[in-house]
Short mmCIF file of C-alpha atoms in Angstrom, two decimals:
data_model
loop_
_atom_site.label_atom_id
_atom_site.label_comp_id
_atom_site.label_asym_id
_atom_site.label_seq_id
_atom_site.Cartn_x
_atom_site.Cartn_y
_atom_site.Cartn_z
CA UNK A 1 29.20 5.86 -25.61
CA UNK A 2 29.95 4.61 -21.88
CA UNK A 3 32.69 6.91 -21.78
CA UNK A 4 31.00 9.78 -23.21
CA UNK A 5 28.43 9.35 -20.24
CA UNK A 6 31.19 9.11 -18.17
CA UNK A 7 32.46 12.47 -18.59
CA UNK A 8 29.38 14.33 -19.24
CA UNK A 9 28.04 13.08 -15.34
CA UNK A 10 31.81 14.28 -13.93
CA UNK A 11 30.83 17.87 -15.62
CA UNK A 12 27.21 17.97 -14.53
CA UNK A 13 28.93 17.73 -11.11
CA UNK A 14 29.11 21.46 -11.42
CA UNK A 15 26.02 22.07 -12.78
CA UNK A 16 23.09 23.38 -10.06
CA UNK A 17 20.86 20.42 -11.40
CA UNK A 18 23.26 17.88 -10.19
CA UNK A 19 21.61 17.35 -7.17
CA UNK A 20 18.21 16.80 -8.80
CA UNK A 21 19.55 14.58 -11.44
CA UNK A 22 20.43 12.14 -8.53
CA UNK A 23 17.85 12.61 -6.62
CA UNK A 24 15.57 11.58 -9.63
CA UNK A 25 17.35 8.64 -10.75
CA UNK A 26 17.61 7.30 -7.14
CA UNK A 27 14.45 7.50 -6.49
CA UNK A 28 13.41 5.43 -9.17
CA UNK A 29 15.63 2.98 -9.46
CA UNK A 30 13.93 2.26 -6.32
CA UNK A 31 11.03 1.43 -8.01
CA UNK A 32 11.03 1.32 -11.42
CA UNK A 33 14.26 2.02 -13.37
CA UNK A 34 16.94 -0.64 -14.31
CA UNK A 35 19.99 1.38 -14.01
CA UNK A 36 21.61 1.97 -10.53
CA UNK A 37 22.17 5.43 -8.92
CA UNK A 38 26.14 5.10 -8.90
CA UNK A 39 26.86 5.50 -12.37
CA UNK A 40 26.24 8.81 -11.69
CA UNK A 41 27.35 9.09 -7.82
CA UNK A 42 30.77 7.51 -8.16
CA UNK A 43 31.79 10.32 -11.13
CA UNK A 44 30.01 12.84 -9.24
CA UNK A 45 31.77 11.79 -6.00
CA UNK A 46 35.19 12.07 -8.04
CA UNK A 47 34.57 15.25 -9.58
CA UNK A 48 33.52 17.38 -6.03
CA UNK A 49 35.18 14.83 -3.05
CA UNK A 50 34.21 17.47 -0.85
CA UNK A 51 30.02 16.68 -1.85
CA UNK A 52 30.81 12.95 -1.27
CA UNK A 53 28.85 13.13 1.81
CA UNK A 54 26.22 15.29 0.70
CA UNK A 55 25.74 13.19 -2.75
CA UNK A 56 25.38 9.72 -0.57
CA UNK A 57 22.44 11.54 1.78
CA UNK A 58 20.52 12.82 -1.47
CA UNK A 59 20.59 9.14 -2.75
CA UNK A 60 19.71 7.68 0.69
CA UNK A 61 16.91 9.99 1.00
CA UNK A 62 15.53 9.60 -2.67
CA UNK A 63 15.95 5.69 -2.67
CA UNK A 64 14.13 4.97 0.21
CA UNK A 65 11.15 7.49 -0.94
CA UNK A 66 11.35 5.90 -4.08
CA UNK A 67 11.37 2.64 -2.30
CA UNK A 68 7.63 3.79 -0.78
CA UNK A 69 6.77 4.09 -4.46
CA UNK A 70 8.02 0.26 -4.85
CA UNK A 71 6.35 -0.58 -2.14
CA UNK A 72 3.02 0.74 -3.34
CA UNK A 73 3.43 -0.85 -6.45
CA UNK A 74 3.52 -4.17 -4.67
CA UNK A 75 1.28 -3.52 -2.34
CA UNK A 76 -1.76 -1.99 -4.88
CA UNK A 77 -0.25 -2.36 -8.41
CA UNK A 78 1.17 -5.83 -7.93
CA UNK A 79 -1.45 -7.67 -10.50
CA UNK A 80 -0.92 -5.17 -13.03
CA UNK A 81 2.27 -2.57 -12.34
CA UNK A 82 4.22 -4.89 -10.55
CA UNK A 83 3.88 -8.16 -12.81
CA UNK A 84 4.93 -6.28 -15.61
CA UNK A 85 7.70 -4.78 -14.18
CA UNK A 86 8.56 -8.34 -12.91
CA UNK A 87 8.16 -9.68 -16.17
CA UNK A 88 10.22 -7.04 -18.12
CA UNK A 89 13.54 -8.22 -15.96
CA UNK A 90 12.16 -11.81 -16.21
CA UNK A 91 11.67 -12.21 -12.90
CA UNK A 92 8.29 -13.67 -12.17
CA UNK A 93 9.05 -17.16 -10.54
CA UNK A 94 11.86 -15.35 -8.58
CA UNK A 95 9.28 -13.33 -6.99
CA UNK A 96 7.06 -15.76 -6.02
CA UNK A 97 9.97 -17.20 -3.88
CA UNK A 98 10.77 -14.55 -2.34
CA UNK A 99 7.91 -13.29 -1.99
CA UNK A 100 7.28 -16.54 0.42
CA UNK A 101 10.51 -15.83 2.76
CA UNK A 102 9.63 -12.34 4.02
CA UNK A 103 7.47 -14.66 6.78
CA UNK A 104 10.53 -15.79 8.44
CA UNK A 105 13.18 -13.64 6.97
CA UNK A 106 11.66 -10.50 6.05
CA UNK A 107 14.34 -7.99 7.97
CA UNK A 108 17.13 -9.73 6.91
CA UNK A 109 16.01 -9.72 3.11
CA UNK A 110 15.67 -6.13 3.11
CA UNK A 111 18.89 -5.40 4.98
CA UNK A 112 21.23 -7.86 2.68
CA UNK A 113 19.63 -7.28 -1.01
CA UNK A 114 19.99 -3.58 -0.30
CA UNK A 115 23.92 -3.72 0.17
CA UNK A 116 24.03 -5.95 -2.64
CA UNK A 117 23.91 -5.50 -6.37
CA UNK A 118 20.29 -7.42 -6.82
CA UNK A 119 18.29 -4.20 -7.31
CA UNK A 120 16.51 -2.89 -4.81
CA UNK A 121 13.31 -1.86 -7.17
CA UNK A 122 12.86 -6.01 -6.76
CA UNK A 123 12.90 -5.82 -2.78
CA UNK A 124 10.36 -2.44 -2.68
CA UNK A 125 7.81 -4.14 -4.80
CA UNK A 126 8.30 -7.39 -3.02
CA UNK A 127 7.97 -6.29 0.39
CA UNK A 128 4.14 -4.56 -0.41
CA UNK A 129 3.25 -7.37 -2.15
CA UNK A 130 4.13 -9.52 0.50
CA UNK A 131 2.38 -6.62 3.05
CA UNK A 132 5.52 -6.57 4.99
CA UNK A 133 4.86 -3.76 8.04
CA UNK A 134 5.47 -0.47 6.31
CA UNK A 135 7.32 1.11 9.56
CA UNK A 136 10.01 -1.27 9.38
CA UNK A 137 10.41 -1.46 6.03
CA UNK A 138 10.95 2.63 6.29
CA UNK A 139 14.04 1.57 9.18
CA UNK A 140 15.33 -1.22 7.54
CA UNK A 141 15.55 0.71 3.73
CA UNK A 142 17.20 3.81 5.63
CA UNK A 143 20.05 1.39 7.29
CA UNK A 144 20.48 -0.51 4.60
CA UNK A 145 20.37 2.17 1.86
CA UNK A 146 22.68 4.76 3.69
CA UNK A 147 24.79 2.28 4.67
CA UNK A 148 25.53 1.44 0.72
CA UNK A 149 26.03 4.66 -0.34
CA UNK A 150 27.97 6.44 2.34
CA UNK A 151 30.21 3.46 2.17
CA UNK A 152 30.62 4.52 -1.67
CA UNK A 153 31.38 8.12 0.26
CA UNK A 154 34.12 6.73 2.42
CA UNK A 155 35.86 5.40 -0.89
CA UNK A 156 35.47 8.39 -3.04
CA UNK A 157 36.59 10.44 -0.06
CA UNK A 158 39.57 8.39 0.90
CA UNK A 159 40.46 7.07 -2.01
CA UNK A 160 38.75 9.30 -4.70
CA UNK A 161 42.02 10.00 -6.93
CA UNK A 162 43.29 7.03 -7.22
CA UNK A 163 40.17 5.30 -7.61
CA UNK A 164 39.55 8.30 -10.81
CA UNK A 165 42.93 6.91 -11.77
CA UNK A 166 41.99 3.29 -12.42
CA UNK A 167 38.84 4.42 -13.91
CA UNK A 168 40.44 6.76 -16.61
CA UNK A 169 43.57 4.50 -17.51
CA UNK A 170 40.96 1.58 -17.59
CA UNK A 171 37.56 2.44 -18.52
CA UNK A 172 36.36 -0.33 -20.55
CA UNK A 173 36.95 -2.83 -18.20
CA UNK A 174 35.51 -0.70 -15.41
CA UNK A 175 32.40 -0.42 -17.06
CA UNK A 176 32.15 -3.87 -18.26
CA UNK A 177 32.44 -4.89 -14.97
CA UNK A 178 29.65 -2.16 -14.00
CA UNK A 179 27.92 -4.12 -16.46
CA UNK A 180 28.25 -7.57 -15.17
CA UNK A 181 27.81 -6.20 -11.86
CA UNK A 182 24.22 -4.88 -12.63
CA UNK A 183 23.45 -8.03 -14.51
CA UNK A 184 24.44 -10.03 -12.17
CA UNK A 185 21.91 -8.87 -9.65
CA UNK A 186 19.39 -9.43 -11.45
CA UNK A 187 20.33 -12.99 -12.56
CA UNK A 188 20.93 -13.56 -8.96
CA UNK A 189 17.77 -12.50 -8.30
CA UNK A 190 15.91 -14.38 -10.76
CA UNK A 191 18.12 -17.95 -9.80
CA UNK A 192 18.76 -17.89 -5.90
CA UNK A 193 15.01 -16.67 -5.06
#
């Protein structure tokens, strides 16, 4: 099934609606969606290396807007919305926590747990709930976010076929470490906050 996904997102590549189809997931996994924006930006990245650029500027545009979404959600929703969502991923005490450290750390939480693989849907929500100031969560989202995916540009550009390489000779173990990867954040999430 993975693999079928796989190559159906390296032919929509070609496809007009490629653009939109990244834009929408990136925006809300930003806010609301489980799944990450580069199972569809790395094949799309290996399929046209010469959109690389182009593809990592539509998801750094779309995640932080979707990130305002997040945001509002935490900020408005929180009691209803954002609990929920919390509670779907099982991460309710987590949030508490860090909830409490965006007094004294609140730049550098937004500007590490965007690079890394805790999602960032956690962070948005989070930082309205927390009513962390709205203009620097806007600066801090665009470093951080552009940052992670035009360093998934530089890759794909640099190293895009041999990277394709690995992928197709060994794509069950690629996307069971995808896998781990994704649930990882989240478990790191719900035990180091």
């Amino acid at each position: 099934m993975l693999r079928r996904l796989y190559d159906w997102t390296l032919s929509l590549s070609a496809k007009p609606s490629a653009p939109y189809a990244l834009a929408a997931v990136s925006f809300a996994e930003s806010s609301f969606f489980p799944v990450p924006p580069d199972v569809m930006l790395v094949p799309m990245m290996l399929a046209r290396p010469d959109r690389a650029w182009f593809y990592a500027a539509i998801c750094t545009v779309a995640s932080v807007v979707g990130g305002l979404l997040g945001y509002l959600i935490g900020a408005v929703l929180y009691e209803s919305l954002g609990t929920w969502l919390f509670q779907l991923y099982g991460l309710t005490e987590g949030a508490e926590s860090f909830r409490h450290s965006y007094a004294e750390y609140g730049h550098w939480i937004i500007l590490l747990k965007g690079l890394t693989p805790i999602p960032y849907k956690l962070v948005t929500i989070t930082s309205g709930f927390a009513e962390y100031n709205l203009f620097w969560f806007v600066v801090l989202s665009i470093l951080t976010r552009g940052a992670r995916f035009f360093a998934v540009a530089v890759l794909m550009s640099r190293f895009g076929p041999s990277i394709k390489g690995i992928i197709d000779r060994h794509f069950n173990l690629v996307a069971a470490g995808a896998v781990i990867v994704i649930v990882g954040g989240f478990v790191a999430f719900r035990y180091l906050f």
